[in-house]
Structure formats: structure tokens, C-alpha cells
Amino acid sequence: MDAAFTEEQHEIRRTLRELLHKRCGPDEVKAAVRTPPGYDEQLWRQLAAQLGLPGLALPAVYAGVGCGPTELALACEETGRAVLPSPLIATAALAAPLILALGSERQRAELLPPLATGELTGTLVVPGGRLATALALTGANDGDWAGGGRAGGIQARRVAPQGAVPGPKGGEGSGAGAGWRLYGEAGQVLNGHTAQVLVVAAHTGGFARSRTLLFLVRADAVGRTGAQVGDDGPAGLRGLLRTRQTALDETRPQARVELRDVPAELLGEGAGEGEEAGGADGAAVARALAATGAVAAAALAAEAVGAADTALARTVAHVRQREQFGRPIGSFQAVQHRLADLYVSLQAARSAVYYAAWSAGRGRSGEPTAAPYGPHATAEPGVAALALAQALETLRAVAAEAVQLHGGIGFTWEHEAHLYFKRAACDELLLGPVHRLRARAAEEAGLFPGGADAVDGGGPAGAAGPAGAPATGRAREAVDA
């Protein structure tokens, strides 16, 4: 592993930092979040056109820059410094990698180039606010987190095209030409109110063949009133309804997405022989989500490190200028010790994030993968979750100290210190909490292979746990304790 950054990577950081310094100050951020989309669309188009930001980690064949998760993390560190409100995480770290990993060649050719150039934005829709579980960051993603059974979550059903003969069960079509319809809702969807491409995790198969698959929904194919374009049914009964939700962190806009019999396309349909007419099966979906989770965790952790770095720098500048008892408060040893501890924590988090990003773009053998998000791009177990936990914890500590050390002005809601404080609180709610991230890292790394007996010291080393109580479950309990 070469820990030094290349000249190209340094240039990405310099260019992005200069642009955001000019266009994305605290006042510009507060103004952008109050617009209907929740971000500066003109700035987003500029970032896409000049830097290729949304396509930074996509292959050049799909109009991307051809870099990887490391470059994406470096860019996210700079966007985190400015607390930039944008669809970068939702598009480049969630939607695009899943389309690249599981989509058919037709789906990739249609969707990835406009996503890479910023013409379209995308997001991942997961019901029940279980995004962290779906990405295998806080637990295994092989369960019914998308809504088990025939109710709850988001349900997918296959329908026959017009004029086709109904399937043997009456009503459900099968084979080539059959489509899908989605019904359900999901909250806390990143940029869900503006994304044109929705990658929706939905449950299908009922009880007999229960599994979670991914579907593509094009928002531009649904009328604004909520009725499907060309549908004869009454408006409001069918269609895609999206409502921006009120969030503590306005720089990370979220939405509630309601799917009412919405037409969808199975991700990977037509790519070859698969479980559902060429689509990826449940196991492949779980693996792709886990690989995407490693990249998304590294990107979100990089944003947290960037935000913590700026918050700490602003706090240091303040304590150098603010005088009390006839001297700058930064000259007091107690204040210096607090800031020194934050600096050490920040540097440790930055190192963890860089390693997680490097690991996400390489296989377990240490060799670069052909595509950063391909089926063989397996990150080192536990690294992404652990880096995210450390970064979120650092941002939370730095933001809290920033509010404290700024004194009375730091407690005012309008002060810029609250941008970082809100970001710290909401990011942990999005892909945390921290203790669950660490517990998952311990499970993936096999930290407690002997189970509870090995942790407690009450049994022989390496003793297997009883049936129905795997060691991974006890690892979570041990870490939580």
C-alpha cells in the first residue's frame, strides 16, 4: 500500500476546495437549503461539468472520470468542509454503484452517463429507515428489512403486459415482457424529492419465495399530480408521491417516497439467466448492497472528517482572538488540552477514512478491481463501519466543543457552529448509531470467534456457542456493553 496521494488526487482536492471556498460559504449554504430542491442546482451543474464530481468513481466508458472510492472520499472531504448541500452521496455513493454492479448493459448505458454528467440525480430507497442495515453497516442485510410477508415495507408484484395471457395463478404474468409494480412507502430517503432515478429495494415472492430485489423507477415517467402518465385511473390513487421532510440537518435533505402501483424495472433484467428473467437474485443483491455500503460509509466518513476539520480550525481561530481576563482564551492550558485532544482524534479518524476508502476500491487480495463497485470489489471486513464510527464520533466531539468554546454566540441558532453540530447528529442517525457500527465491525472481523464464553472468560477458548445463538450476536452484545 502506497499511502502517498498522486498529483491527480491532490489536484482534485485543490480545485474543489478553491471552488467551494468561492461559492459555498455559510451564508450561501443557509440560502441553498431553503430552496425547493434543498441545494444550489447551478453549483451542482458546475461541479459536474468542471470536475465530473458525480462520475468521479465511474468508468470512463460510462462518461465517468474513471477514478475510484479513494478519489470520491477525497472529494467528499472537501464537500464536508463546506457542509455542501448536494445529491453527491445519494447519486455517486448509493444509486450509481448499484446500477453499475447489478444493472444490465442497456440499463448502464441509459442511466450511468447522465448520472455521471449531472444531468440526472439518483438515490436509494429503503423502507423503514433501515438504510444502514440494507448496506450491511449495522447488521446482516440478508433478512426481511425491505418488508417481509405480504404487507409492510415496499412490495413488488409482477404484472403481464396488455394483451398477454394471465399467469397460472391468475393475474400475475411471467416470462419476457412482464413488468413490475411497486406499492409501499419509505421515509428518510436522501434527496428523494428531487432524484430522477430511484433504486428501490422491494420485497417480492410472498412467504414461499421471500426475497429482496432492487428495482429502477424513473420519476420523469410519473405525473406531478401523483397519477401515472397515460393511466386512466383517478389522480392520487396511482403514481409516485414525494414529500420533502423536515430534518434537523437541512444540508442533508430527506423525503418520504410513496409508491402507489408504480411501474418499475427489475435492476439487471435482461442481463442473462437469473432468478427473475435475468435480474440479480437475492444473494447477489445483498452482496452488491454490502459493497456499496463500504463505499458509502467511506464517503460519509470523509465528509464528517472534512466538517470536523473546518469546525476545529474555526474554533482555534476564535480562541486566539477572543480575550478574557486580559488574554486570549486560547492561551489557557485547559483550553489547549481540549483542542489538542480533538486534533489527535481528528487525525486518527482521517487515517481510518483513507484506509477504508482504499480498501473499498480493492479486493481482499490487495489487487485493484476492474470496477470499484463490481461484484469482486470486496472491502476488508469491518473497515468501513469502523472508520465511519470513528469519524462520526470525532465530528460529534468537535462540534460540541466548537459550540462550547465559542461561548454565548456559539449557542445561537444562527451561528455557523450549528451547521456542524446538526450534521454530526443527523449523520449518526442516517447510518449509525456508532455503537452498532462498531459491533458490526467486530462481527465481520471475527473479533470474538469463541462467542460469549470467550468474551466472559467463563468457558474454554474457542468453545462454540449453543445452537441458535451465533458468536456474531454475542459480539454485538459484548461491544454494546
CSV table of C-alpha atoms in Angstrom, one decimal:
chain,number,residue,atom,x,y,z
A,1,MET,CA,0.0,0.0,0.0
A,2,ASP,CA,1.4,3.4,-1.0
A,3,ALA,CA,0.0,6.0,1.4
A,4,ALA,CA,1.1,9.0,-0.6
A,5,PHE,CA,-1.5,10.7,-2.8
A,6,THR,CA,-0.9,11.1,-6.5
A,7,GLU,CA,-0.7,14.5,-8.2
A,8,GLU,CA,-4.1,13.9,-9.7
A,9,GLN,CA,-5.6,13.3,-6.3
A,10,HIS,CA,-4.0,16.5,-4.9
A,11,GLU,CA,-5.4,18.4,-7.9
A,12,ILE,CA,-8.9,17.1,-7.2
A,13,ARG,CA,-8.7,18.4,-3.7
A,14,ARG,CA,-7.2,21.8,-4.6
A,15,THR,CA,-9.6,22.5,-7.4
A,16,LEU,CA,-12.7,21.5,-5.4
A,17,ARG,CA,-11.5,23.4,-2.3
A,18,GLU,CA,-10.9,26.6,-4.3
A,19,LEU,CA,-14.3,26.4,-6.0
A,20,LEU,CA,-16.3,25.7,-2.8
A,21,HIS,CA,-14.4,28.5,-1.0
A,22,LYS,CA,-15.7,31.0,-3.5
A,23,ARG,CA,-19.2,29.6,-4.0
A,24,CYS,CA,-20.2,27.8,-0.7
A,25,GLY,CA,-19.7,29.9,2.4
A,26,PRO,CA,-22.0,29.6,5.4
A,27,ASP,CA,-24.4,32.3,4.0
A,28,GLU,CA,-24.6,30.5,0.7
A,29,VAL,CA,-25.3,27.2,2.4
A,30,LYS,CA,-28.1,28.6,4.5
A,31,ALA,CA,-29.7,30.2,1.4
A,32,ALA,CA,-29.4,27.0,-0.7
A,33,VAL,CA,-31.1,24.7,1.9
A,34,ARG,CA,-34.2,26.9,1.8
A,35,THR,CA,-34.8,26.4,-1.9
A,36,PRO,CA,-37.2,23.7,-3.0
A,37,PRO,CA,-34.5,21.2,-4.1
A,38,GLY,CA,-32.5,21.9,-1.0
A,39,TYR,CA,-29.3,22.6,-2.8
A,40,ASP,CA,-27.8,25.1,-5.3
A,41,GLU,CA,-28.6,23.5,-8.7
A,42,GLN,CA,-26.3,25.9,-10.6
A,43,LEU,CA,-23.4,25.0,-8.4
A,44,TRP,CA,-24.2,21.3,-8.7
A,45,ARG,CA,-24.1,21.6,-12.5
A,46,GLN,CA,-20.8,23.5,-12.3
A,47,LEU,CA,-19.3,20.8,-10.1
A,48,ALA,CA,-20.5,18.1,-12.6
A,49,ALA,CA,-19.3,20.0,-15.7
A,50,GLN,CA,-15.9,21.2,-14.5
A,51,LEU,CA,-14.9,18.4,-12.1
A,52,GLY,CA,-17.1,15.5,-13.1
A,53,LEU,CA,-17.9,15.1,-9.5
A,54,PRO,CA,-20.9,12.7,-9.7
A,55,GLY,CA,-19.0,10.5,-12.1
A,56,LEU,CA,-15.7,10.6,-10.2
A,57,ALA,CA,-15.7,6.9,-9.4
A,58,LEU,CA,-17.5,5.6,-12.6
A,59,PRO,CA,-15.7,4.1,-15.5
A,60,ALA,CA,-14.8,6.3,-18.5
A,61,VAL,CA,-16.9,4.1,-20.8
A,62,TYR,CA,-20.0,5.4,-19.0
A,63,ALA,CA,-18.8,9.1,-19.2
A,64,GLY,CA,-17.2,8.9,-15.7
A,65,VAL,CA,-13.8,10.1,-14.7
A,66,GLY,CA,-12.5,6.6,-14.1
A,67,CYS,CA,-11.2,7.0,-10.6
A,68,GLY,CA,-12.3,5.1,-7.5
A,69,PRO,CA,-13.6,5.3,-4.0
A,70,THR,CA,-10.4,7.0,-2.8
A,71,GLU,CA,-10.9,9.9,-5.1
A,72,LEU,CA,-14.5,10.1,-4.2
A,73,ALA,CA,-13.6,10.2,-0.5
A,74,LEU,CA,-11.1,13.0,-1.1
A,75,ALA,CA,-13.8,14.9,-2.9
A,76,CYS,CA,-16.3,14.2,-0.1
A,77,GLU,CA,-13.8,15.5,2.5
A,78,GLU,CA,-13.8,18.8,0.7
A,79,THR,CA,-17.6,19.0,0.4
A,80,GLY,CA,-17.7,18.2,4.1
A,81,ARG,CA,-15.5,21.2,4.9
A,82,ALA,CA,-18.1,23.5,3.3
A,83,VAL,CA,-21.1,21.4,4.6
A,84,LEU,CA,-22.2,21.4,0.9
A,85,PRO,CA,-25.8,20.5,0.4
A,86,SER,CA,-25.9,18.4,-2.7
A,87,PRO,CA,-27.1,15.0,-4.0
A,88,LEU,CA,-23.5,13.7,-4.2
A,89,ILE,CA,-23.8,10.9,-1.6
A,90,ALA,CA,-27.2,9.8,-2.9
A,91,THR,CA,-26.1,9.8,-6.5
A,92,ALA,CA,-22.4,8.8,-6.6
A,93,ALA,CA,-22.2,6.6,-3.5
A,94,LEU,CA,-25.6,4.9,-3.4
A,95,ALA,CA,-27.5,4.8,-6.8
A,96,ALA,CA,-24.7,4.8,-9.3
A,97,PRO,CA,-22.7,1.9,-7.8
A,98,LEU,CA,-25.7,-0.3,-7.6
A,99,ILE,CA,-26.6,0.3,-11.2
A,100,LEU,CA,-23.0,-0.4,-12.2
A,101,ALA,CA,-22.8,-3.6,-10.2
A,102,LEU,CA,-26.2,-5.1,-11.0
A,103,GLY,CA,-27.6,-3.4,-14.0
A,104,SER,CA,-27.8,-4.9,-17.5
A,105,GLU,CA,-25.7,-3.3,-20.2
A,106,ARG,CA,-28.7,-1.5,-21.5
A,107,GLN,CA,-29.6,0.0,-18.1
A,108,ARG,CA,-26.0,1.0,-17.5
A,109,ALA,CA,-25.7,2.7,-20.9
A,110,GLU,CA,-29.0,4.6,-20.4
A,111,LEU,CA,-28.6,5.7,-16.9
A,112,LEU,CA,-24.9,6.0,-15.9
A,113,PRO,CA,-23.8,8.6,-18.4
A,114,PRO,CA,-26.4,11.1,-17.4
A,115,LEU,CA,-25.8,10.4,-13.7
A,116,ALA,CA,-22.0,10.9,-14.3
A,117,THR,CA,-22.5,14.2,-16.0
A,118,GLY,CA,-25.0,15.6,-13.5
A,119,GLU,CA,-28.0,15.6,-15.9
A,120,LEU,CA,-29.8,13.2,-13.6
A,121,THR,CA,-29.6,12.5,-9.9
A,122,GLY,CA,-30.4,9.3,-8.2
A,123,THR,CA,-30.9,7.8,-4.8
A,124,LEU,CA,-31.5,4.5,-3.0
A,125,VAL,CA,-35.0,4.0,-1.5
A,126,VAL,CA,-35.1,1.7,1.5
A,127,PRO,CA,-38.3,1.3,3.6
A,128,GLY,CA,-38.5,1.6,7.3
A,129,GLY,CA,-35.5,3.9,7.7
A,130,ARG,CA,-33.2,0.9,7.6
A,131,LEU,CA,-30.6,2.2,5.2
A,132,ALA,CA,-27.7,1.2,7.5
A,133,THR,CA,-29.0,-2.4,7.7
A,134,ALA,CA,-29.6,-2.6,4.0
A,135,LEU,CA,-25.9,-1.6,3.4
A,136,ALA,CA,-24.7,-4.2,6.0
A,137,LEU,CA,-23.2,-1.5,8.2
A,138,THR,CA,-25.1,-2.2,11.4
A,139,GLY,CA,-26.2,-5.7,10.8
A,140,ALA,CA,-26.5,-8.5,8.3
A,141,ASN,CA,-28.6,-7.5,5.2
A,142,ASP,CA,-30.0,-10.9,4.5
A,143,GLY,CA,-33.2,-10.6,6.4
A,144,ASP,CA,-36.6,-9.1,5.6
A,145,TRP,CA,-35.6,-5.5,6.2
A,146,ALA,CA,-37.4,-4.4,3.0
A,147,GLY,CA,-40.8,-5.6,4.4
A,148,GLY,CA,-41.5,-9.3,4.9
A,149,GLY,CA,-44.7,-11.1,4.1
A,150,ARG,CA,-47.4,-9.5,2.0
A,151,ALA,CA,-47.8,-6.3,4.0
A,152,GLY,CA,-45.5,-3.5,5.2
A,153,GLY,CA,-42.4,-2.0,3.6
A,154,ILE,CA,-42.4,-1.9,-0.2
A,155,GLN,CA,-43.9,-4.8,-2.1
A,156,ALA,CA,-43.2,-5.7,-5.7
A,157,ARG,CA,-45.5,-7.8,-7.9
A,158,ARG,CA,-45.1,-9.0,-11.5
A,159,VAL,CA,-47.8,-8.0,-14.0
A,160,ALA,CA,-48.4,-9.1,-17.5
A,161,PRO,CA,-48.3,-6.6,-20.4
A,162,GLN,CA,-51.5,-5.5,-22.0
A,163,GLY,CA,-53.0,-8.3,-24.2
A,164,ALA,CA,-50.9,-11.0,-22.5
A,165,VAL,CA,-52.4,-14.2,-21.1
A,166,PRO,CA,-52.6,-14.2,-17.3
A,167,GLY,CA,-50.2,-16.4,-15.4
A,168,PRO,CA,-51.3,-19.7,-13.9
A,169,LYS,CA,-52.0,-18.1,-10.6
A,170,GLY,CA,-54.4,-15.7,-12.2
A,171,GLY,CA,-53.3,-12.1,-12.6
A,172,GLU,CA,-49.5,-12.3,-12.4
A,173,GLY,CA,-47.7,-12.6,-15.6
A,174,SER,CA,-44.4,-14.3,-16.1
A,175,GLY,CA,-41.6,-14.5,-18.7
A,176,ALA,CA,-40.3,-12.0,-21.1
A,177,GLY,CA,-42.2,-8.7,-21.5
A,178,ALA,CA,-43.8,-8.9,-18.0
A,179,GLY,CA,-43.4,-5.8,-15.9
A,180,TRP,CA,-43.4,-4.9,-12.2
A,181,ARG,CA,-45.5,-2.7,-10.0
A,182,LEU,CA,-44.4,-1.4,-6.6
A,183,TYR,CA,-46.6,-0.4,-3.7
A,184,GLY,CA,-45.4,0.9,-0.3
A,185,GLU,CA,-43.6,3.8,1.2
A,186,ALA,CA,-40.2,4.8,2.6
A,187,GLY,CA,-39.1,7.7,4.7
A,188,GLN,CA,-35.8,9.4,5.3
A,189,VAL,CA,-34.8,9.0,1.6
A,190,LEU,CA,-31.7,11.1,0.8
A,191,ASN,CA,-32.7,13.7,-1.9
A,192,GLY,CA,-35.7,11.6,-2.5
A,193,HIS,CA,-37.9,14.6,-3.5
A,194,THR,CA,-35.6,15.6,-6.4
A,195,ALA,CA,-33.9,12.4,-7.7
A,196,GLN,CA,-34.9,11.4,-11.2
A,197,VAL,CA,-33.7,7.8,-10.8
A,198,LEU,CA,-34.8,5.8,-7.8
A,199,VAL,CA,-33.2,2.5,-7.0
A,200,VAL,CA,-35.9,0.9,-4.8
A,201,ALA,CA,-35.4,-2.1,-2.5
A,202,ALA,CA,-38.7,-4.1,-2.5
A,203,HIS,CA,-39.9,-7.4,-1.2
A,204,THR,CA,-41.2,-10.0,-3.5
A,205,GLY,CA,-42.2,-13.6,-3.6
A,206,GLY,CA,-44.6,-13.6,-0.6
A,207,PHE,CA,-43.9,-16.1,2.1
A,208,ALA,CA,-42.9,-19.0,-0.2
A,209,ARG,CA,-40.0,-17.3,-2.0
A,210,SER,CA,-39.4,-14.3,0.2
A,211,ARG,CA,-36.5,-12.2,-1.0
A,212,THR,CA,-35.5,-8.6,-1.6
A,213,LEU,CA,-34.7,-7.3,-5.0
A,214,LEU,CA,-33.8,-3.9,-6.5
A,215,PHE,CA,-35.9,-2.0,-9.0
A,216,LEU,CA,-35.5,1.1,-11.1
A,217,VAL,CA,-38.1,3.8,-11.1
A,218,ARG,CA,-37.9,6.8,-13.4
A,219,ALA,CA,-39.5,9.7,-11.7
A,220,ASP,CA,-40.0,11.6,-15.0
A,221,ALA,CA,-42.5,8.8,-16.1
A,222,VAL,CA,-44.9,9.8,-13.3
A,223,GLY,CA,-47.2,12.8,-13.4
A,224,ARG,CA,-46.8,15.6,-10.9
A,225,THR,CA,-50.3,15.0,-9.6
A,226,GLY,CA,-49.4,11.5,-8.5
A,227,ALA,CA,-51.1,9.7,-11.4
A,228,GLN,CA,-49.1,7.7,-13.8
A,229,VAL,CA,-48.8,9.4,-17.2
A,230,GLY,CA,-51.2,7.7,-19.6
A,231,ASP,CA,-53.1,6.0,-16.8
A,232,ASP,CA,-56.9,6.2,-16.9
A,233,GLY,CA,-57.2,5.9,-13.1
A,234,PRO,CA,-58.0,8.9,-10.9
A,235,ALA,CA,-55.2,11.2,-9.9
A,236,GLY,CA,-53.8,10.5,-6.4
A,237,LEU,CA,-54.7,6.7,-6.4
A,238,ARG,CA,-51.7,5.7,-8.5
A,239,GLY,CA,-48.3,7.1,-9.0
A,240,LEU,CA,-45.2,8.4,-7.2
A,241,LEU,CA,-45.8,10.8,-4.4
A,242,ARG,CA,-42.7,12.5,-2.9
A,243,THR,CA,-42.7,14.9,0.1
A,244,ARG,CA,-39.7,16.7,1.5
A,245,GLN,CA,-39.4,16.0,5.2
A,246,THR,CA,-38.4,18.4,7.9
A,247,ALA,CA,-34.9,17.5,9.1
A,248,LEU,CA,-32.6,18.8,11.8
A,249,ASP,CA,-29.8,19.0,9.3
A,250,GLU,CA,-31.1,21.0,6.4
A,251,THR,CA,-28.0,20.4,4.4
A,252,ARG,CA,-28.9,16.7,4.1
A,253,PRO,CA,-32.4,16.9,2.6
A,254,GLN,CA,-34.6,13.9,3.0
A,255,ALA,CA,-38.0,12.9,1.7
A,256,ARG,CA,-40.9,10.5,2.1
A,257,VAL,CA,-41.5,8.5,-1.0
A,258,GLU,CA,-44.9,6.8,-1.6
A,259,LEU,CA,-45.2,4.3,-4.4
A,260,ARG,CA,-48.8,3.6,-5.4
A,261,ASP,CA,-48.8,0.8,-8.0
A,262,VAL,CA,-45.8,2.5,-9.7
A,263,PRO,CA,-44.3,0.8,-12.8
A,264,ALA,CA,-40.8,-0.4,-12.2
A,265,GLU,CA,-38.0,-2.3,-14.0
A,266,LEU,CA,-36.0,-5.0,-12.3
A,267,LEU,CA,-32.4,-4.0,-11.9
A,268,GLY,CA,-30.3,-6.3,-14.1
A,269,GLU,CA,-33.3,-7.5,-16.1
A,270,GLY,CA,-32.2,-8.8,-19.5
A,271,ALA,CA,-28.6,-9.3,-18.4
A,272,GLY,CA,-28.7,-13.1,-18.7
A,273,GLU,CA,-30.1,-16.1,-16.9
A,274,GLY,CA,-31.1,-15.1,-13.4
A,275,GLU,CA,-33.7,-15.7,-10.8
A,276,GLU,CA,-36.2,-13.2,-12.3
A,277,ALA,CA,-35.9,-13.2,-16.1
A,278,GLY,CA,-32.2,-12.1,-15.9
A,279,GLY,CA,-32.4,-10.0,-12.8
A,280,ALA,CA,-30.0,-10.4,-9.9
A,281,ASP,CA,-31.0,-12.9,-7.2
A,282,GLY,CA,-31.4,-12.1,-3.5
A,283,ALA,CA,-27.9,-13.1,-2.6
A,284,ALA,CA,-26.3,-11.0,-5.4
A,285,VAL,CA,-28.4,-8.0,-4.3
A,286,ALA,CA,-27.2,-8.5,-0.7
A,287,ARG,CA,-23.5,-8.6,-1.8
A,288,ALA,CA,-23.9,-5.6,-4.0
A,289,LEU,CA,-25.5,-3.6,-1.2
A,290,ALA,CA,-22.7,-4.6,1.2
A,291,ALA,CA,-20.1,-3.5,-1.3
A,292,THR,CA,-21.9,-0.2,-1.9
A,293,GLY,CA,-22.2,0.2,1.8
A,294,ALA,CA,-18.4,0.1,2.2
A,295,VAL,CA,-18.1,2.9,-0.4
A,296,ALA,CA,-20.9,5.0,1.0
A,297,ALA,CA,-19.5,4.6,4.6
A,298,ALA,CA,-16.1,5.8,3.4
A,299,ALA,CA,-17.7,8.8,1.6
A,300,LEU,CA,-19.9,9.8,4.5
A,301,ALA,CA,-17.0,9.4,6.9
A,302,ALA,CA,-14.8,11.6,4.7
A,303,GLU,CA,-17.5,14.3,4.8
A,304,ALA,CA,-17.5,14.0,8.6
A,305,VAL,CA,-13.7,14.4,8.7
A,306,GLY,CA,-13.8,17.4,6.5
A,307,ALA,CA,-16.6,19.0,8.5
A,308,ALA,CA,-14.7,18.3,11.8
A,309,ASP,CA,-11.5,19.8,10.3
A,310,THR,CA,-13.2,23.1,9.4
A,311,ALA,CA,-15.1,23.3,12.7
A,312,LEU,CA,-11.8,22.7,14.6
A,313,ALA,CA,-10.0,25.3,12.5
A,314,ARG,CA,-12.7,27.9,13.1
A,315,THR,CA,-12.7,27.2,16.8
A,316,VAL,CA,-8.9,27.6,17.1
A,317,ALA,CA,-9.1,30.9,15.2
A,318,HIS,CA,-11.8,32.0,17.6
A,319,VAL,CA,-10.0,31.2,20.8
A,320,ARG,CA,-6.9,33.0,19.5
A,321,GLN,CA,-8.9,36.2,19.1
A,322,ARG,CA,-11.4,36.0,22.0
A,323,GLU,CA,-9.9,37.6,25.1
A,324,GLN,CA,-10.9,37.0,28.7
A,325,PHE,CA,-9.1,38.2,31.8
A,326,GLY,CA,-6.9,40.3,29.7
A,327,ARG,CA,-5.5,37.5,27.5
A,328,PRO,CA,-6.7,35.2,24.6
A,329,ILE,CA,-8.7,32.3,26.0
A,330,GLY,CA,-6.6,30.0,23.8
A,331,SER,CA,-3.6,30.7,26.0
A,332,PHE,CA,-5.2,28.9,28.9
A,333,GLN,CA,-3.8,25.4,29.3
A,334,ALA,CA,-7.2,23.8,29.9
A,335,VAL,CA,-8.4,25.1,26.5
A,336,GLN,CA,-5.3,24.0,24.8
A,337,HIS,CA,-5.6,20.5,26.2
A,338,ARG,CA,-9.2,20.2,24.9
A,339,LEU,CA,-8.2,21.3,21.4
A,340,ALA,CA,-5.1,19.0,21.4
A,341,ASP,CA,-7.3,16.0,22.2
A,342,LEU,CA,-9.6,17.0,19.3
A,343,TYR,CA,-6.7,17.3,16.9
A,344,VAL,CA,-5.4,13.8,17.8
A,345,SER,CA,-8.9,12.3,17.4
A,346,LEU,CA,-9.3,14.1,14.0
A,347,GLN,CA,-6.1,12.8,12.6
A,348,ALA,CA,-6.8,9.3,13.7
A,349,ALA,CA,-10.3,9.5,12.1
A,350,ARG,CA,-8.8,10.8,8.8
A,351,SER,CA,-6.3,7.9,8.7
A,352,ALA,CA,-9.1,5.4,9.2
A,353,VAL,CA,-11.2,7.0,6.5
A,354,TYR,CA,-8.4,7.0,3.9
A,355,TYR,CA,-7.7,3.3,4.6
A,356,ALA,CA,-11.4,2.5,4.4
A,357,ALA,CA,-11.6,4.2,1.0
A,358,TRP,CA,-8.5,2.5,-0.2
A,359,SER,CA,-9.9,-0.9,1.0
A,360,ALA,CA,-13.3,-0.3,-0.7
A,361,GLY,CA,-11.6,0.0,-4.1
A,362,ARG,CA,-9.5,-3.1,-3.8
A,363,GLY,CA,-10.2,-6.8,-3.4
A,364,ARG,CA,-9.2,-8.8,-0.3
A,365,SER,CA,-6.1,-9.9,-2.1
A,366,GLY,CA,-5.0,-6.2,-2.3
A,367,GLU,CA,-5.1,-6.1,-6.0
A,368,PRO,CA,-7.1,-3.3,-7.7
A,369,THR,CA,-10.5,-4.4,-9.0
A,370,ALA,CA,-11.6,-3.9,-12.6
A,371,ALA,CA,-14.5,-1.7,-11.4
A,372,PRO,CA,-14.7,-0.1,-8.0
A,373,TYR,CA,-18.2,-1.4,-7.4
A,374,GLY,CA,-18.1,-4.6,-9.4
A,375,PRO,CA,-19.0,-8.0,-8.0
A,376,HIS,CA,-15.4,-8.7,-7.0
A,377,ALA,CA,-14.9,-5.3,-5.2
A,378,THR,CA,-14.9,-6.7,-1.6
A,379,ALA,CA,-13.6,-4.4,1.1
A,380,GLU,CA,-11.7,-5.7,4.1
A,381,PRO,CA,-14.3,-6.8,6.7
A,382,GLY,CA,-15.3,-4.3,9.2
A,383,VAL,CA,-13.1,-1.5,8.0
A,384,ALA,CA,-15.8,0.8,6.5
A,385,ALA,CA,-18.1,0.5,9.6
A,386,LEU,CA,-15.2,1.2,12.0
A,387,ALA,CA,-14.0,4.2,10.0
A,388,LEU,CA,-17.5,5.6,9.9
A,389,ALA,CA,-17.9,5.1,13.6
A,390,GLN,CA,-14.7,6.9,14.4
A,391,ALA,CA,-15.4,9.8,12.0
A,392,LEU,CA,-18.9,10.3,13.3
A,393,GLU,CA,-17.7,10.2,16.9
A,394,THR,CA,-15.0,12.7,16.1
A,395,LEU,CA,-17.3,15.1,14.4
A,396,ARG,CA,-19.7,14.9,17.3
A,397,ALA,CA,-17.0,15.8,19.8
A,398,VAL,CA,-15.5,18.6,17.7
A,399,ALA,CA,-18.9,20.1,17.0
A,400,ALA,CA,-19.9,20.0,20.7
A,401,GLU,CA,-16.6,21.7,21.7
A,402,ALA,CA,-17.0,24.3,19.0
A,403,VAL,CA,-20.3,25.3,20.4
A,404,GLN,CA,-18.9,25.4,24.0
A,405,LEU,CA,-15.7,27.3,23.2
A,406,HIS,CA,-17.4,29.9,21.1
A,407,GLY,CA,-19.2,30.9,24.3
A,408,GLY,CA,-22.6,32.6,24.2
A,409,ILE,CA,-22.5,33.2,20.5
A,410,GLY,CA,-22.0,29.6,19.8
A,411,PHE,CA,-25.3,28.8,21.4
A,412,THR,CA,-27.2,31.0,19.0
A,413,TRP,CA,-29.1,29.0,16.3
A,414,GLU,CA,-27.8,31.3,13.6
A,415,HIS,CA,-24.1,30.7,14.3
A,416,GLU,CA,-22.2,28.6,11.8
A,417,ALA,CA,-21.1,26.2,14.5
A,418,HIS,CA,-24.6,24.7,14.4
A,419,LEU,CA,-24.2,23.6,10.8
A,420,TYR,CA,-21.6,21.2,12.0
A,421,PHE,CA,-23.5,20.2,15.2
A,422,LYS,CA,-26.6,19.4,13.2
A,423,ARG,CA,-24.6,17.5,10.6
A,424,ALA,CA,-23.0,15.4,13.3
A,425,ALA,CA,-26.3,14.5,14.9
A,426,CYS,CA,-28.1,13.6,11.7
A,427,ASP,CA,-25.3,11.6,10.0
A,428,GLU,CA,-25.3,9.3,13.0
A,429,LEU,CA,-29.0,8.8,12.7
A,430,LEU,CA,-28.6,8.1,9.0
A,431,LEU,CA,-26.0,5.3,9.1
A,432,GLY,CA,-25.4,4.8,12.7
A,433,PRO,CA,-25.5,4.6,15.7
A,434,VAL,CA,-21.8,4.5,16.5
A,435,HIS,CA,-22.0,1.5,18.9
A,436,ARG,CA,-23.9,-0.6,16.3
A,437,LEU,CA,-21.3,0.3,13.6
A,438,ARG,CA,-18.5,-1.0,16.0
A,439,ALA,CA,-20.5,-4.1,16.8
A,440,ARG,CA,-20.9,-4.9,13.1
A,441,ALA,CA,-17.2,-4.3,12.6
A,442,ALA,CA,-16.4,-6.8,15.3
A,443,GLU,CA,-18.8,-9.4,13.8
A,444,GLU,CA,-17.3,-9.0,10.3
A,445,ALA,CA,-13.7,-9.2,11.6
A,446,GLY,CA,-14.5,-12.2,13.8
A,447,LEU,CA,-13.2,-10.4,16.8
A,448,PHE,CA,-14.9,-12.8,19.3
A,449,PRO,CA,-14.8,-16.2,17.5
A,450,GLY,CA,-15.4,-18.0,20.8
A,451,GLY,CA,-18.7,-16.4,21.5
A,452,ALA,CA,-19.9,-15.2,24.9
A,453,ASP,CA,-17.8,-17.7,26.8
A,454,ALA,CA,-14.6,-16.5,25.3
A,455,VAL,CA,-15.6,-12.9,26.0
A,456,ASP,CA,-16.6,-13.5,29.5
A,457,GLY,CA,-13.8,-15.9,30.3
A,458,GLY,CA,-16.2,-18.4,31.6
A,459,GLY,CA,-15.5,-21.2,29.2
A,460,PRO,CA,-12.7,-22.9,27.2
A,461,ALA,CA,-11.1,-20.8,24.5
A,462,GLY,CA,-12.8,-21.2,21.1
A,463,ALA,CA,-15.8,-23.0,22.6
A,464,ALA,CA,-18.7,-22.9,20.2
A,465,GLY,CA,-21.9,-21.3,21.4
A,466,PRO,CA,-25.2,-23.2,21.7
A,467,ALA,CA,-27.4,-23.7,18.6
A,468,GLY,CA,-29.4,-20.6,17.6
A,469,ALA,CA,-27.0,-18.2,19.3
A,470,PRO,CA,-24.2,-17.5,16.9
A,471,ALA,CA,-21.0,-15.8,18.0
A,472,THR,CA,-21.7,-12.8,15.9
A,473,GLY,CA,-24.8,-12.0,18.0
A,474,ARG,CA,-22.7,-12.2,21.2
A,475,ALA,CA,-20.1,-10.0,19.6
A,476,ARG,CA,-22.7,-7.3,19.2
A,477,GLU,CA,-23.8,-7.7,22.9
A,478,ALA,CA,-20.1,-7.5,24.0
A,479,VAL,CA,-19.4,-4.3,22.1
A,480,ASP,CA,-22.7,-2.7,23.2
A,481,ALA,CA,-21.8,-3.4,26.8
